[in-house]
mmCIF file with all atom_site columns, C-alpha atoms in Angstrom:
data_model
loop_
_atom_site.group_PDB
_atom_site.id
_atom_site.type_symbol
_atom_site.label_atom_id
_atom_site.label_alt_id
_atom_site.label_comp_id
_atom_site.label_asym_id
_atom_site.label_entity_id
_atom_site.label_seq_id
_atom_site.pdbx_PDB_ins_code
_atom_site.Cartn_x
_atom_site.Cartn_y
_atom_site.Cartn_z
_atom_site.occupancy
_atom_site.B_iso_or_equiv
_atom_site.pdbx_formal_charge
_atom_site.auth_seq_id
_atom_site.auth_comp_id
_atom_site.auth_asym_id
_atom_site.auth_atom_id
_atom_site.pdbx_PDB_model_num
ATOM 1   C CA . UNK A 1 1   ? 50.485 -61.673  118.363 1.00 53.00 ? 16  UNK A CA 1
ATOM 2   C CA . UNK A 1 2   ? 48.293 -63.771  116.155 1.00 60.00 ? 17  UNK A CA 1
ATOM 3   C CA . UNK A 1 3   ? 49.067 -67.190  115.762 1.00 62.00 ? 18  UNK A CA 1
ATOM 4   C CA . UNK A 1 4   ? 49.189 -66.128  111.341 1.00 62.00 ? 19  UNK A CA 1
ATOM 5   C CA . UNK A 1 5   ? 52.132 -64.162  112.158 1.00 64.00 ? 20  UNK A CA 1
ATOM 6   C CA . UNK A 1 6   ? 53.768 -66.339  114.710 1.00 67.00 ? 21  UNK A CA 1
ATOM 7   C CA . UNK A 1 7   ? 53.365 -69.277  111.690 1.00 62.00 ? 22  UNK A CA 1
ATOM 8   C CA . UNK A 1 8   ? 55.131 -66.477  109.099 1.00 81.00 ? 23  UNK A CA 1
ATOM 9   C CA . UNK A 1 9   ? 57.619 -65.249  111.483 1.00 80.00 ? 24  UNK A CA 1
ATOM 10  C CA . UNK A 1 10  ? 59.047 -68.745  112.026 1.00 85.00 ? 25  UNK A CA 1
ATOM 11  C CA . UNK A 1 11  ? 58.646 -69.532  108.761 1.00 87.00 ? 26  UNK A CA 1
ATOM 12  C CA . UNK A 1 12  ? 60.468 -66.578  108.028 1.00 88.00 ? 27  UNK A CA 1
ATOM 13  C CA . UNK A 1 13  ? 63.386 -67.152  110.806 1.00 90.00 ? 28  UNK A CA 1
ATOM 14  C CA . UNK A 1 14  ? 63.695 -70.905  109.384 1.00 94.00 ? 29  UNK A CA 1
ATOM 15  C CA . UNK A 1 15  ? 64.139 -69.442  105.936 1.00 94.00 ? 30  UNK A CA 1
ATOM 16  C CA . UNK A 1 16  ? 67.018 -67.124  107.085 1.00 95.00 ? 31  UNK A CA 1
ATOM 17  C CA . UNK A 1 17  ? 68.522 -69.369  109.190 1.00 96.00 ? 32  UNK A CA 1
ATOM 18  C CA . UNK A 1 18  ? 68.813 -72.032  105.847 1.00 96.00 ? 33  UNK A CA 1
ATOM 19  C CA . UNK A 1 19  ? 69.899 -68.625  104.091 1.00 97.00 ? 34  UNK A CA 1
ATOM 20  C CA . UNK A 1 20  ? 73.183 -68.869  106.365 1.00 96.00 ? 35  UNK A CA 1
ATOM 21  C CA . UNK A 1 21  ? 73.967 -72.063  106.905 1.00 96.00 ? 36  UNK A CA 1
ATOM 22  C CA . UNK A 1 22  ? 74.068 -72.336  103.146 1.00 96.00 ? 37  UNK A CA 1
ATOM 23  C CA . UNK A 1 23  ? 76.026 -69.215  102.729 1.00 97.00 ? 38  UNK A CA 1
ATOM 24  C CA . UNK A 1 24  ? 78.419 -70.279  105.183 1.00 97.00 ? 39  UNK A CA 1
ATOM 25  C CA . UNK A 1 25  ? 79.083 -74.003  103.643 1.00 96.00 ? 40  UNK A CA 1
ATOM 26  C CA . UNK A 1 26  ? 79.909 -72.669  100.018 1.00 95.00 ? 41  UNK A CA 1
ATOM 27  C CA . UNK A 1 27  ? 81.765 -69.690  101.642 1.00 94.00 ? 42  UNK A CA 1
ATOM 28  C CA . UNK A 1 28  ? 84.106 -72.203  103.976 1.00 93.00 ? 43  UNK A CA 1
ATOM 29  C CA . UNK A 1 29  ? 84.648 -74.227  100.563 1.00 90.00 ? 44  UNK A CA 1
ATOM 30  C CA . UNK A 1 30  ? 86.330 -71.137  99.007  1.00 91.00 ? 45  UNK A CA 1
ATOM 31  C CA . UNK A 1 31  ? 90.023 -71.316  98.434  1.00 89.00 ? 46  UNK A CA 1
ATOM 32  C CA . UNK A 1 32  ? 91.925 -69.598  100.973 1.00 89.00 ? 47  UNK A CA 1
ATOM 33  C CA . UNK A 1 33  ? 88.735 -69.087  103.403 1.00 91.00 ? 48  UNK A CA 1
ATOM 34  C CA . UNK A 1 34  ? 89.602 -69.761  106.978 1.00 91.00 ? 49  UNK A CA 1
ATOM 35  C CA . UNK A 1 35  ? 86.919 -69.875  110.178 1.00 94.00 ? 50  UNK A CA 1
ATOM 36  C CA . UNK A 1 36  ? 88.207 -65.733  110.740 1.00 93.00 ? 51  UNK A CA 1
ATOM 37  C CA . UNK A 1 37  ? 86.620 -65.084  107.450 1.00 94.00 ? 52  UNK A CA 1
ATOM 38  C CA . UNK A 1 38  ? 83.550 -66.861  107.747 1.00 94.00 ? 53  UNK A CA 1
ATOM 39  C CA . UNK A 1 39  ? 82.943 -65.341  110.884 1.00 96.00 ? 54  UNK A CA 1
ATOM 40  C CA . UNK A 1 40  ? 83.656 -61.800  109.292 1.00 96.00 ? 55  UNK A CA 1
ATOM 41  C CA . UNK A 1 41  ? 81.405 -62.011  106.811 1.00 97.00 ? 56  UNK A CA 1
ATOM 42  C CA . UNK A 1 42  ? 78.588 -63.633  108.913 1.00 96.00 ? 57  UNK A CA 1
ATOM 43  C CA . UNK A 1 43  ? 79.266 -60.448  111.539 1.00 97.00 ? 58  UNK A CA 1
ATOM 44  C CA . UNK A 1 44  ? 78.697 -58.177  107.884 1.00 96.00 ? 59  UNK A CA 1
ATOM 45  C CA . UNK A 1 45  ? 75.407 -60.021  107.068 1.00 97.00 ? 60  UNK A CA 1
ATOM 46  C CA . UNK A 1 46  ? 74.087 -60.298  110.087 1.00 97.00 ? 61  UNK A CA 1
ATOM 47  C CA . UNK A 1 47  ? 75.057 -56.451  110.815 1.00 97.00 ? 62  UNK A CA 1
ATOM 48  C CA . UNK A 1 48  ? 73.607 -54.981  107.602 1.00 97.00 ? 63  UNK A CA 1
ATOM 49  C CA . UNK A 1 49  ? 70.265 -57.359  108.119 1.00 96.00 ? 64  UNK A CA 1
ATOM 50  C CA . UNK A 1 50  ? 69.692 -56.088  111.990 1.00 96.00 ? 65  UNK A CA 1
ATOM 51  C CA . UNK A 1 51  ? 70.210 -52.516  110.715 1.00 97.00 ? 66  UNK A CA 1
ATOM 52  C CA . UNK A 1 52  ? 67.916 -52.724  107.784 1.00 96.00 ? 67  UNK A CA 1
ATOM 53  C CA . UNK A 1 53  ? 65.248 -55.023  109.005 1.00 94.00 ? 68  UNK A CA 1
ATOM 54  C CA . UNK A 1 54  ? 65.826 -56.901  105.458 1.00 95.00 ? 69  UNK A CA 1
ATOM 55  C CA . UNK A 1 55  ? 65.705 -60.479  104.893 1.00 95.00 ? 70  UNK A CA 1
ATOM 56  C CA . UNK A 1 56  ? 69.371 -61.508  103.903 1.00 96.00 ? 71  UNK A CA 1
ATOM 57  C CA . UNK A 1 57  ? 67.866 -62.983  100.126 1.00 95.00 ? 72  UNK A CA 1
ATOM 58  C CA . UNK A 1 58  ? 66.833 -59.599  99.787  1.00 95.00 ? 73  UNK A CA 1
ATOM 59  C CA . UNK A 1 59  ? 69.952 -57.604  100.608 1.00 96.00 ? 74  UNK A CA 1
ATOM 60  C CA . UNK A 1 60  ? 72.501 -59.796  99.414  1.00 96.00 ? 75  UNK A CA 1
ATOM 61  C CA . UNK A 1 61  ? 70.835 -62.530  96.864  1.00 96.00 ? 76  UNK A CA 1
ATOM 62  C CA . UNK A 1 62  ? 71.620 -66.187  96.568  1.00 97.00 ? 77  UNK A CA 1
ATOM 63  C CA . UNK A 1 63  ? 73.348 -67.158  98.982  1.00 96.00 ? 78  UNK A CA 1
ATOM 64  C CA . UNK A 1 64  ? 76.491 -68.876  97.192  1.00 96.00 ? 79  UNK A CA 1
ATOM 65  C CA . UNK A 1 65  ? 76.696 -65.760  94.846  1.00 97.00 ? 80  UNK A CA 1
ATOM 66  C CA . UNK A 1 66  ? 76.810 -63.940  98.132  1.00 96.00 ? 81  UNK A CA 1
ATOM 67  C CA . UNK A 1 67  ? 79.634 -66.396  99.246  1.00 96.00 ? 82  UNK A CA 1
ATOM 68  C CA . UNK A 1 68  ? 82.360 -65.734  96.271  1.00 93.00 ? 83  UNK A CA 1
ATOM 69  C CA . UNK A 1 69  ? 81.649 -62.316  96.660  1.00 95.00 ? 84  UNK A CA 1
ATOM 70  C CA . UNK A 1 70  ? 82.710 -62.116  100.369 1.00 96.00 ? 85  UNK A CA 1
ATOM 71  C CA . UNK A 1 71  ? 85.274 -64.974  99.655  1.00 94.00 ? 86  UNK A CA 1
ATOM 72  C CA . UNK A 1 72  ? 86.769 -62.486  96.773  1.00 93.00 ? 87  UNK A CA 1
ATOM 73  C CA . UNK A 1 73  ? 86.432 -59.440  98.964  1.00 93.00 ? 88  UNK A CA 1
ATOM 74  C CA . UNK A 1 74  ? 87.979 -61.049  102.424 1.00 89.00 ? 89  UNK A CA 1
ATOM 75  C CA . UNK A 1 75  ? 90.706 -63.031  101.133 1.00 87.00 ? 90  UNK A CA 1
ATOM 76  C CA . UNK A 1 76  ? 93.850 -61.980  100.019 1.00 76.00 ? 91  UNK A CA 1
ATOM 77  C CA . UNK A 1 77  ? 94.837 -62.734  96.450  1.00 77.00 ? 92  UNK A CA 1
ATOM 78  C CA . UNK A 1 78  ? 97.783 -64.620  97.149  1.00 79.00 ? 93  UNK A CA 1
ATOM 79  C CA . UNK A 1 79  ? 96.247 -66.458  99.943  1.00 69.00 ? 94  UNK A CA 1
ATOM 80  C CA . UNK A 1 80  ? 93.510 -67.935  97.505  1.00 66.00 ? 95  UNK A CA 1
ATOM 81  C CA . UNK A 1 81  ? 95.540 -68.636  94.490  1.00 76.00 ? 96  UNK A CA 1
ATOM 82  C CA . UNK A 1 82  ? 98.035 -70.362  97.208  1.00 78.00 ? 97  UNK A CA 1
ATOM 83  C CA . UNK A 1 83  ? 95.148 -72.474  98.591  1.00 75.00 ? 98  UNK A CA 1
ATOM 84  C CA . UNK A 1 84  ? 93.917 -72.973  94.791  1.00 71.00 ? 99  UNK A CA 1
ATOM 85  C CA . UNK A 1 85  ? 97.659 -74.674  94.204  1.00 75.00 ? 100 UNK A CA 1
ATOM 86  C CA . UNK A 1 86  ? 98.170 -76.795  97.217  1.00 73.00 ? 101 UNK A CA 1
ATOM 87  C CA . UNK A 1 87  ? 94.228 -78.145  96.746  1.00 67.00 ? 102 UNK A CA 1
ATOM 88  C CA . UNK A 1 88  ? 95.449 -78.918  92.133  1.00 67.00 ? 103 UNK A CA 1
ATOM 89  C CA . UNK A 1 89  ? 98.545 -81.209  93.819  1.00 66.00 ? 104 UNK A CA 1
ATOM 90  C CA . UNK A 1 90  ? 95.735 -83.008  96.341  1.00 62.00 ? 105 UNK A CA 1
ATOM 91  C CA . UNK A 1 91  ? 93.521 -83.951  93.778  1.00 62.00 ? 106 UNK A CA 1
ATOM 92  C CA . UNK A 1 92  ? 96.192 -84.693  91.480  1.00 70.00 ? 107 UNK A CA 1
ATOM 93  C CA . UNK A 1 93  ? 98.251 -86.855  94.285  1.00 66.00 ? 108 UNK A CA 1
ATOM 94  C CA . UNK A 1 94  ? 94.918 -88.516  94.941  1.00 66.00 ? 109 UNK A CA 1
ATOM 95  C CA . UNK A 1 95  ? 93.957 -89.165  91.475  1.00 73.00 ? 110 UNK A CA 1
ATOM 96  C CA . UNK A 1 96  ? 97.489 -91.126  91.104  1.00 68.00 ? 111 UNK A CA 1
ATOM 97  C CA . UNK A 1 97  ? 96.924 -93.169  94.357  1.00 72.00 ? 112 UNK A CA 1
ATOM 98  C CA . UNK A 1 98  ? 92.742 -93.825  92.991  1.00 77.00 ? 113 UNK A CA 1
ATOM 99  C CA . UNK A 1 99  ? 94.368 -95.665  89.487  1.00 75.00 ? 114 UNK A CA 1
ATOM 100 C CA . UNK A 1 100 ? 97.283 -97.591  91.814  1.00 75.00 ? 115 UNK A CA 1
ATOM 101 C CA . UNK A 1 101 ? 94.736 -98.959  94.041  1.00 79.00 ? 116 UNK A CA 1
ATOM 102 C CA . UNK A 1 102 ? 92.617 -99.634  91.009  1.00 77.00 ? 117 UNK A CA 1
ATOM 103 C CA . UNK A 1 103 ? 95.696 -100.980 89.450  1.00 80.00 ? 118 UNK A CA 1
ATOM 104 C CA . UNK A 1 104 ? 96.196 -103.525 92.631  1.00 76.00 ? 119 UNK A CA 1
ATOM 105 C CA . UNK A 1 105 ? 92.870 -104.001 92.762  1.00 72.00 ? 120 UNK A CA 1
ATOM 106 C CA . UNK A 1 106 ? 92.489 -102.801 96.295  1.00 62.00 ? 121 UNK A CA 1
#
């Protein structure tokens, strides 16, 4: 192999490889996402890219479009919109406990 496509072919691999590791962070921020579902859709990526021979930009897009689309397709409805509520009383309990320790001056 010529040392021109060793140089595109890693520059290639890298590119993928930063294709997934960014699809995977905004998918595991998705409400309701658990490691299972990560790992599902990674197996689906990875799957449709080894059969095709495609770059996963080119079969699937950006990558955190790519994510809410798998997030919306893998996880249940009520699972989300539970995940959605218990996250609202988090921010809102730590929001109250941010303007007390502002308030005490802590």
């Amino acid at each position: 192999m010529a040392k021109k496509d060793q140089v595109t072919d890693a520059a290639k691999e890298k590119d993928r490889e930063k294709w997934m590791a960014r699809f995977q962070v905004r998918l595991a921020m998705q409400p309701g996402v658990d490691r299972a579902v990560v790992l599902q859709a990674v197996k689906d990526v990875t799957a449709h890219c080894a059969q095709t021979g495609e770059h996963p930009r080119t079969a699937f897009g950006d990558p955190d479009a790519c994510a809410l689309q798998a997030a919306a397709r893998l996880v249940p409805t009520e699972r989300a919109e539970r995940a959605r509520q218990r996250n609202a009383g988090v921010d809102a309990l730590d929001s109250v406990l941010k303007k007390a320790r502002e308030i005490a001056g802590l």
